[in-house]
XYZ file of C-alpha atoms in Angstrom:
563
model
C 26.365 -104.560 33.037
C 25.437 -101.287 34.685
C 24.897 -98.146 32.608
C 27.389 -95.266 32.768
C 24.843 -93.058 34.599
C 24.456 -95.658 37.317
C 28.212 -96.002 37.623
C 28.658 -92.277 37.963
C 25.918 -92.076 40.560
C 27.367 -94.864 42.749
C 28.298 -93.632 46.178
C 26.015 -90.598 46.062
C 22.949 -89.834 48.099
C 19.460 -89.701 46.500
C 19.560 -85.931 46.898
C 22.711 -85.792 44.763
C 21.007 -87.814 42.028
C 17.954 -85.550 42.062
C 20.093 -82.421 41.775
C 21.981 -84.014 38.901
C 18.717 -84.655 37.049
C 17.623 -81.054 37.573
C 20.856 -79.824 36.056
C 20.387 -82.119 33.088
C 16.935 -80.627 32.403
C 18.128 -77.065 32.170
C 17.022 -75.368 28.979
C 19.356 -74.403 26.176
C 18.857 -70.705 26.963
C 19.871 -71.264 30.582
C 23.031 -73.012 29.434
C 23.906 -70.083 27.175
C 23.278 -67.502 29.906
C 25.770 -69.202 32.217
C 28.266 -70.386 29.620
C 30.748 -67.602 30.404
C 30.736 -68.379 34.118
C 30.899 -72.142 33.387
C 33.921 -71.796 31.115
C 35.742 -69.510 33.534
C 35.321 -72.049 36.328
C 36.425 -74.764 33.954
C 39.586 -72.842 33.100
C 40.426 -72.173 36.740
C 40.015 -75.743 37.825
C 41.252 -77.412 34.654
C 38.774 -79.567 32.778
C 35.078 -80.351 32.571
C 33.181 -81.084 35.805
C 32.126 -84.517 34.563
C 35.725 -85.406 33.727
C 36.868 -84.344 37.201
C 34.075 -86.321 38.823
C 35.075 -89.475 36.882
C 38.717 -89.010 37.793
C 38.002 -88.342 41.454
C 35.650 -91.295 41.676
C 38.350 -93.540 40.245
C 40.570 -92.237 43.049
C 37.837 -93.037 45.591
C 36.876 -89.441 46.300
C 33.123 -88.646 46.314
C 32.018 -85.292 44.814
C 29.057 -83.562 46.417
C 27.690 -80.461 44.606
C 26.731 -77.370 46.570
C 22.925 -77.035 46.331
C 23.005 -73.427 47.563
C 25.340 -72.388 44.750
C 23.177 -74.078 42.138
C 20.029 -72.380 43.420
C 21.821 -69.007 43.461
C 22.946 -69.406 39.858
C 19.479 -70.414 38.750
C 17.922 -67.447 40.583
C 20.239 -64.907 38.961
C 19.553 -66.510 35.603
C 15.833 -65.887 36.116
C 16.577 -62.257 36.984
C 18.547 -61.827 33.767
C 15.781 -63.362 31.674
C 13.110 -61.190 33.326
C 15.038 -57.938 32.917
C 16.103 -58.717 29.357
C 12.494 -59.391 28.393
C 11.727 -55.798 29.394
C 14.563 -54.430 27.280
C 16.879 -53.717 30.231
C 20.190 -55.043 31.513
C 20.563 -56.929 34.760
C 22.583 -55.304 37.529
C 22.924 -56.741 41.011
C 22.901 -53.288 42.639
C 20.569 -51.235 40.430
C 17.161 -52.288 39.098
C 15.807 -49.689 36.668
C 12.436 -50.690 35.195
C 10.928 -47.248 34.563
C 8.692 -46.908 31.485
C 8.462 -50.688 31.040
C 4.648 -51.025 31.041
C 4.829 -53.368 34.014
C 1.650 -55.244 34.922
C 0.429 -56.809 38.153
C 1.723 -60.145 36.870
C 5.175 -58.633 36.323
C 5.159 -57.314 39.884
C 4.346 -60.781 41.217
C 7.203 -62.282 39.222
C 9.574 -59.552 40.362
C 8.663 -60.294 43.962
C 9.778 -63.918 43.536
C 13.118 -62.666 42.177
C 13.997 -60.413 45.130
C 15.781 -63.257 47.039
C 18.306 -63.241 44.164
C 18.811 -59.454 44.460
C 20.146 -59.256 47.987
C 22.778 -56.676 46.950
C 20.199 -54.280 45.487
C 20.682 -50.612 46.445
C 18.416 -48.785 43.973
C 15.001 -49.753 42.588
C 13.146 -47.585 40.046
C 9.652 -48.675 38.979
C 8.471 -45.198 37.971
C 6.017 -44.500 35.160
C 4.360 -47.908 35.268
C 0.726 -46.964 35.805
C -0.586 -50.530 35.813
C 1.097 -51.530 39.057
C -1.093 -49.332 41.235
C -3.098 -51.347 43.725
C -0.772 -54.358 43.768
C 2.312 -52.945 45.483
C 1.747 -55.118 48.554
C 2.679 -58.233 46.572
C 6.129 -56.688 46.089
C 6.726 -54.933 49.416
C 5.898 -58.121 51.338
C 9.244 -59.473 50.067
C 11.359 -56.423 50.962
C 13.127 -58.398 53.679
C 15.232 -59.818 50.826
C 16.565 -56.370 49.818
C 17.495 -54.910 53.187
C 20.287 -52.808 51.691
C 17.932 -50.750 49.498
C 18.884 -47.058 49.578
C 16.750 -45.540 46.799
C 13.144 -46.409 45.911
C 11.373 -44.565 43.084
C 7.655 -45.145 42.467
C 6.618 -41.931 40.720
C 3.574 -42.007 38.416
C 2.456 -45.524 39.326
C -1.160 -44.709 40.290
C -0.489 -45.780 43.846
C -3.462 -46.146 46.168
C -3.877 -45.643 49.908
C -3.473 -49.407 50.362
C -0.196 -49.270 48.438
C 1.108 -46.564 50.778
C 0.016 -48.570 53.810
C 1.803 -51.648 52.465
C 4.888 -49.554 51.799
C 4.835 -48.194 55.333
C 4.652 -51.703 56.747
C 7.650 -52.749 54.655
C 9.895 -49.789 55.558
C 11.112 -51.662 58.626
C 12.768 -54.123 56.219
C 14.831 -51.392 54.485
C 16.468 -49.552 57.405
C 19.057 -47.732 55.251
C 16.603 -46.159 52.770
C 17.777 -42.638 51.878
C 15.566 -41.548 48.943
C 11.837 -42.195 48.495
C 10.094 -40.805 45.376
C 6.294 -41.005 45.307
C 5.674 -38.067 42.949
C 2.832 -37.912 40.426
C 0.567 -40.259 42.358
C -2.713 -38.425 42.835
C -4.059 -41.220 45.046
C -1.618 -40.266 47.800
C -3.398 -36.987 48.537
C -6.074 -36.980 51.215
C -4.330 -38.315 54.353
C -3.017 -41.509 52.726
C 0.450 -40.427 53.848
C -0.461 -41.515 57.360
C 0.535 -44.983 56.173
C 4.229 -44.063 56.279
C 4.351 -41.446 59.037
C 6.201 -42.706 62.087
C 7.778 -45.538 60.086
C 10.514 -43.568 58.333
C 14.079 -44.232 59.431
C 16.596 -41.531 60.408
C 18.654 -42.446 57.325
C 15.968 -41.004 55.002
C 17.256 -37.806 53.389
C 14.731 -37.047 50.631
C 11.007 -37.593 50.065
C 9.552 -36.564 46.695
C 5.824 -35.802 46.611
C 5.464 -33.589 43.545
C 1.941 -33.307 42.063
C 0.354 -35.663 44.603
C -2.709 -33.446 45.203
C -1.827 -33.008 48.840
C -4.307 -31.429 51.235
C -3.966 -29.357 54.396
C -4.160 -32.610 56.353
C -1.203 -33.905 54.378
C 0.638 -30.664 55.130
C 0.191 -31.283 58.850
C 1.403 -34.855 58.439
C 4.501 -33.784 56.516
C 5.142 -31.063 59.035
C 5.403 -33.755 61.705
C 7.837 -35.643 59.467
C 10.016 -32.536 59.194
C 10.074 -32.209 62.972
C 10.815 -35.847 63.750
C 13.264 -36.321 60.853
C 15.136 -32.979 60.753
C 17.636 -34.157 58.148
C 14.994 -35.083 55.609
C 14.548 -32.999 52.457
C 10.868 -32.965 51.536
C 9.848 -32.190 47.962
C 6.157 -31.485 48.072
C 3.373 -29.530 46.412
C 1.924 -27.325 49.148
C 2.982 -23.981 50.543
C 1.374 -24.733 53.902
C 4.468 -26.661 54.983
C 6.637 -23.570 55.118
C 6.110 -22.962 58.877
C 7.533 -26.415 59.652
C 10.886 -25.546 58.103
C 12.092 -23.992 61.335
C 12.424 -27.541 62.658
C 14.855 -28.648 59.902
C 18.198 -26.914 60.602
C 20.244 -29.539 58.736
C 18.141 -29.405 55.545
C 20.337 -29.163 52.436
C 17.754 -29.360 49.628
C 14.374 -27.646 49.481
C 12.269 -28.058 46.347
C 8.939 -26.240 46.135
C 8.401 -26.799 42.419
C 4.864 -25.956 41.235
C 3.497 -25.700 44.765
C 1.042 -22.880 44.298
C 3.225 -20.521 46.309
C 2.087 -16.923 46.694
C 3.791 -13.709 47.675
C 2.641 -14.406 51.227
C 4.363 -17.818 51.076
C 7.604 -16.097 50.093
C 7.410 -13.917 53.184
C 6.979 -16.963 55.412
C 9.742 -18.823 53.615
C 12.180 -15.943 53.963
C 11.414 -15.762 57.657
C 12.536 -19.371 58.117
C 15.920 -18.934 56.404
C 17.665 -18.184 59.701
C 17.001 -21.858 60.569
C 18.169 -23.185 57.176
C 21.796 -22.147 57.123
C 22.837 -25.545 55.676
C 20.630 -25.153 52.603
C 22.511 -25.784 49.340
C 19.703 -26.111 46.783
C 16.510 -24.015 46.636
C 13.885 -24.673 43.934
C 10.899 -22.305 43.696
C 10.245 -22.898 40.004
C 6.863 -22.918 38.242
C 5.135 -20.840 40.913
C 3.542 -18.033 38.934
C 1.820 -16.727 42.071
C 5.096 -15.342 43.432
C 5.275 -12.687 40.712
C 5.814 -9.265 42.248
C 6.729 -10.663 45.667
C 10.375 -11.656 45.360
C 11.364 -8.536 47.286
C 9.884 -10.270 50.368
C 12.341 -13.146 49.969
C 15.504 -11.614 48.532
C 16.681 -9.780 51.693
C 16.791 -13.119 53.524
C 18.903 -14.916 50.883
C 22.087 -13.603 52.480
C 21.429 -15.984 55.379
C 21.940 -18.958 53.031
C 25.715 -18.759 52.930
C 26.057 -22.260 51.440
C 23.468 -21.849 48.685
C 24.885 -23.256 45.459
C 21.745 -23.573 43.311
C 18.691 -21.304 42.937
C 15.886 -22.218 40.528
C 13.266 -19.581 39.656
C 12.336 -20.620 36.136
C 8.785 -20.014 34.923
C 7.788 -17.758 37.825
C 6.569 -14.765 35.779
C 9.163 -12.594 37.519
C 8.697 -8.866 37.089
C 11.379 -6.227 36.557
C 11.041 -5.306 40.229
C 11.531 -8.950 41.243
C 14.693 -9.216 39.195
C 16.163 -6.013 40.580
C 15.558 -7.282 44.119
C 17.283 -10.551 43.244
C 20.239 -8.792 41.641
C 20.818 -6.811 44.829
C 20.970 -10.044 46.824
C 23.261 -11.994 44.472
C 26.625 -10.560 45.686
C 25.991 -12.129 49.110
C 25.583 -15.626 47.580
C 29.311 -16.292 47.303
C 28.958 -20.056 46.716
C 26.331 -19.823 43.979
C 27.167 -21.944 40.915
C 23.730 -22.490 39.348
C 21.016 -19.902 38.687
C 17.989 -20.773 36.548
C 15.874 -17.800 35.457
C 14.692 -19.315 32.185
C 11.176 -18.763 30.841
C 10.930 -15.338 32.493
C 10.576 -12.794 29.691
C 11.671 -9.804 31.733
C 15.123 -11.327 32.256
C 16.203 -10.251 28.763
C 16.270 -6.623 29.871
C 18.509 -7.116 32.926
C 21.157 -9.580 31.723
C 23.882 -6.964 31.950
C 23.111 -6.176 35.609
C 22.645 -9.878 36.325
C 26.048 -10.878 34.970
C 27.731 -8.061 36.863
C 26.299 -9.315 40.163
C 27.211 -12.993 39.738
C 30.437 -14.716 40.816
C 31.180 -15.541 37.159
C 34.361 -17.548 37.633
C 32.474 -20.257 39.563
C 29.195 -20.243 37.617
C 28.397 -23.508 35.847
C 24.735 -23.114 34.917
C 22.871 -19.997 33.752
C 20.110 -21.015 31.317
C 18.407 -18.072 29.607
C 16.095 -19.886 27.222
C 12.746 -18.175 26.705
C 13.980 -14.903 28.245
C 13.367 -12.501 25.315
C 17.053 -11.767 24.873
C 18.182 -8.810 22.780
C 21.484 -7.868 21.198
C 22.654 -6.092 24.351
C 21.810 -9.227 26.333
C 23.994 -11.348 24.063
C 26.951 -9.011 24.498
C 26.571 -9.173 28.281
C 26.223 -12.957 28.235
C 29.611 -13.341 26.542
C 31.235 -12.415 29.868
C 29.824 -15.583 31.436
C 30.299 -17.907 28.458
C 33.915 -18.942 29.252
C 32.825 -20.530 32.556
C 29.456 -22.147 31.843
C 29.194 -25.906 31.396
C 25.637 -25.648 30.086
C 24.634 -22.880 27.667
C 20.958 -22.601 26.758
C 19.655 -19.618 24.781
C 16.897 -21.525 23.001
C 13.860 -19.648 21.721
C 15.914 -16.485 21.288
C 15.506 -15.282 17.703
C 18.146 -12.624 18.203
C 20.834 -15.335 18.179
C 20.257 -15.994 14.479
C 23.031 -14.354 12.478
C 24.917 -13.444 15.678
C 26.011 -16.858 16.943
C 29.654 -15.985 16.316
C 29.422 -13.421 19.131
C 28.778 -16.235 21.621
C 31.051 -18.830 20.063
C 34.138 -16.635 20.170
C 33.754 -16.290 23.950
C 33.959 -20.041 24.585
C 36.972 -21.619 26.251
C 38.295 -25.061 25.196
C 36.967 -28.171 26.965
C 34.524 -26.321 29.253
C 31.123 -26.433 27.574
C 29.257 -29.751 27.932
C 25.794 -28.716 26.693
C 24.933 -26.245 23.949
C 21.227 -25.695 23.302
C 20.246 -23.453 20.392
C 16.726 -24.647 19.646
C 14.502 -22.265 17.653
C 17.098 -19.494 17.363
C 16.589 -18.678 13.679
C 20.114 -19.913 12.952
C 21.497 -19.368 9.475
C 23.835 -21.362 7.271
C 26.675 -19.008 8.213
C 25.974 -19.602 11.921
C 26.525 -23.341 11.484
C 29.641 -22.780 9.413
C 31.058 -20.672 12.251
C 30.084 -23.411 14.679
C 31.918 -25.914 12.474
C 35.100 -23.819 12.648
C 34.908 -23.702 16.448
C 34.451 -27.477 16.574
C 37.418 -28.018 14.285
C 39.607 -25.965 16.640
C 38.736 -28.391 19.454
C 36.914 -25.813 21.568
C 33.891 -28.120 21.946
C 35.824 -31.353 22.463
C 33.973 -31.946 25.773
C 30.508 -31.237 24.368
C 27.980 -33.976 25.201
C 24.669 -32.414 24.124
C 24.073 -30.308 20.995
C 20.523 -29.124 20.304
C 20.041 -27.417 16.932
C 16.369 -28.304 16.563
C 13.746 -26.018 15.006
C 16.214 -24.106 12.845
C 14.701 -24.659 9.415
C 16.541 -21.718 7.858
C 19.854 -23.596 7.783
C 20.818 -24.768 4.302
C 22.600 -27.913 3.207
C 25.963 -26.211 3.265
C 25.539 -25.426 6.948
C 24.589 -28.972 7.957
C 27.344 -30.493 5.849
C 29.919 -28.018 7.126
C 29.161 -28.834 10.751
C 28.940 -32.598 10.326
C 32.001 -32.845 8.133
C 34.515 -30.971 10.281
C 34.685 -33.282 13.299
C 35.795 -32.119 16.734
C 32.768 -33.597 18.531
C 34.245 -36.845 19.791
C 32.455 -36.647 23.170
C 29.025 -35.855 21.739
C 26.281 -38.126 23.131
C 23.061 -36.396 22.005
C 22.439 -34.578 18.727
C 19.066 -33.020 17.860
C 18.541 -31.783 14.288
C 14.743 -31.947 14.302
C 12.604 -29.496 12.390
C 9.722 -27.506 13.811
C 6.343 -29.307 14.059
C 4.118 -29.006 10.979
C 7.303 -28.712 8.920
C 8.757 -31.321 6.613
C 11.816 -31.365 4.395
C 13.408 -34.105 2.312
C 16.992 -34.956 3.088
C 17.838 -34.448 -0.583
C 19.863 -37.641 -0.818
C 18.380 -38.561 -4.195
C 16.792 -35.320 -5.369
C 20.051 -33.357 -5.475
C 22.819 -34.553 -7.807
C 25.499 -33.103 -5.498
C 27.085 -35.800 -3.290
C 27.550 -33.323 -0.404
C 24.053 -33.420 1.086
C 23.288 -33.456 4.794
C 22.310 -37.083 5.352
C 25.260 -38.777 3.625
C 27.589 -36.397 5.445
C 25.951 -37.306 8.742
C 26.297 -41.019 8.053
C 29.947 -40.631 7.156
C 30.448 -38.647 10.364
C 29.342 -41.534 12.608
C 32.897 -42.936 12.981
C 33.926 -39.519 14.327
C 31.078 -39.626 16.859
C 31.999 -42.697 18.927
C 30.055 -41.561 22.025
C 26.761 -40.843 20.233
C 23.747 -42.477 21.919
C 20.826 -40.370 20.659
C 20.093 -38.798 17.265
C 16.841 -36.913 16.630
C 15.766 -36.265 13.028
C 12.077 -35.559 13.534
C 10.206 -33.989 10.612
C 12.921 -34.976 8.124
C 11.520 -37.265 5.425
C 13.542 -40.390 4.664
C 13.146 -42.494 1.566
C 13.480 -46.265 1.530
C 17.040 -45.914 0.237
C 17.932 -43.531 3.045
C 16.436 -45.889 5.614
C 18.658 -48.632 4.247
C 21.746 -46.446 4.585
C 20.850 -45.428 8.133
C 20.356 -49.076 9.099
C 23.711 -49.972 7.599
C 25.535 -47.121 9.357
C 24.026 -47.933 12.755
C 24.064 -51.710 12.637
C 26.874 -51.935 15.215
C 26.050 -48.797 17.183
C 23.895 -48.326 20.292
C 22.156 -45.212 19.013
C 18.571 -44.197 19.708
C 17.239 -42.812 16.425
C 14.159 -40.603 16.759
C 12.110 -40.221 13.602
C 8.698 -38.750 13.025
C 5.560 -40.844 12.465
C 3.152 -40.365 9.583
C 2.306 -38.036 7.906
C 5.916 -36.873 7.848
C 7.522 -40.295 7.451
C 7.742 -41.545 3.881
C 5.310 -44.176 2.725
C 8.073 -46.743 2.711
C 8.469 -46.309 6.458
C 4.999 -45.529 7.762
C 4.645 -49.093 8.975
C 7.955 -48.966 10.817
C 8.583 -47.841 14.382
C 8.936 -44.203 15.355
C 12.111 -44.975 17.274
C 14.795 -47.506 16.561
C 17.599 -48.568 18.870
C 20.523 -50.231 17.235
C 22.582 -52.515 19.415
C 25.427 -54.869 18.844
């Protein structure tokens, strides 16, 4: 008498039998990873596959499985296992593996998985310094991801050979729009020749920040700007400014930390008549431009579509700021102006606010600007419109926060940053009242770090009132070299800051990050935090020894709680 397996295999080809054996040898984990898909197919077709095969065979109908479908399922299963091992989630269109400590072996494995990622549009492998020198093993398989639109490889210690391999593979990704190669020092020194002439017209942005580019590289990138006039180049060299006259359709120009000088500003301003489509201009972190903004400001009126201007950390002088203020009325579409970390700004806030189109402003960070009381009064005129408010490192805010809070309009502010502002207990109690009124119902980021002068009553008042249902990030960290107990067990009063925070978690459904650095937690408090976050996806940032209690010094500095 023949066995049941033989009976079920009668009428099939040897290939069918081999495929059946492969399916039988699948691991338990593979079965679990596809159980949802298996059950859904079962429900749609009514019954188990084996039962249907038996029934159809009794009716004389042979069942032939689709090998292509089986291989596809197995390939996606391998992708899921690989990504999950790195602490990420699998997505058929986006592959984000930044900060994953990838090795050359991981890159080889990823390359074998690309045939199962044919729908991929974005790949981010940034901040994986161990993959430098082995990029060719990945790019040689780029024909499997022809729809790739964004490729980020910043801070990967790429070599000249990596860039050459990338250039050879660009023909396989004809719709690439964004290429980020920033923070790769090995690119400087003519290595960019590996990609010149191989970029497609679809490319809109190239990021080359802090790549130690040379004058030769500047010439190379200048040729890119001429041949690809729609490409926005983010580089680190002022020598490229003369090439801008060949990019009339440029919309974004970032010259962050490029070593620009006052002479560079003159050249840049002279090219603005060819950049009338420019929407974003970033000149930040160029301390060499101090005293020369008057060479640029008269030309800003030519940028009629400019919506964002970034001049933070440029050591701007009073004369620079006055020249900018005179040009601001002509920038009718401006919505974002970043002058943070320029100390002289504190003395001209009143004139600055008067020159801005306030009703359309969304971003005006003034952190590190040496604000004074007059500055705060002037800033209140802009507060009702700003989505992001940042006055961090302004000691004058302490004791005067009410002045700013009363100017807020409901459901407008999304970020409120008050780090190191010498806030008092009364300031937080006023903030609590504003939250209770629903004014900050759209707030996503609240930074109250480095305000050690706030007492328990202030923390408890804020955390107990509610009104922060959209809050995603909350930073209550103390200043470095500072440590305070949370007073859960040392104070007999039940209204202490940590228990109030834990009880507030149900009223913070959107919370994804909580920073409590420099606060000391006891073993009991750790237990309560674990219990409160056991079903929440919250990144908890705590401080390592010596600030962490002895009960937790062996634990991790960060914990992520997931369902």
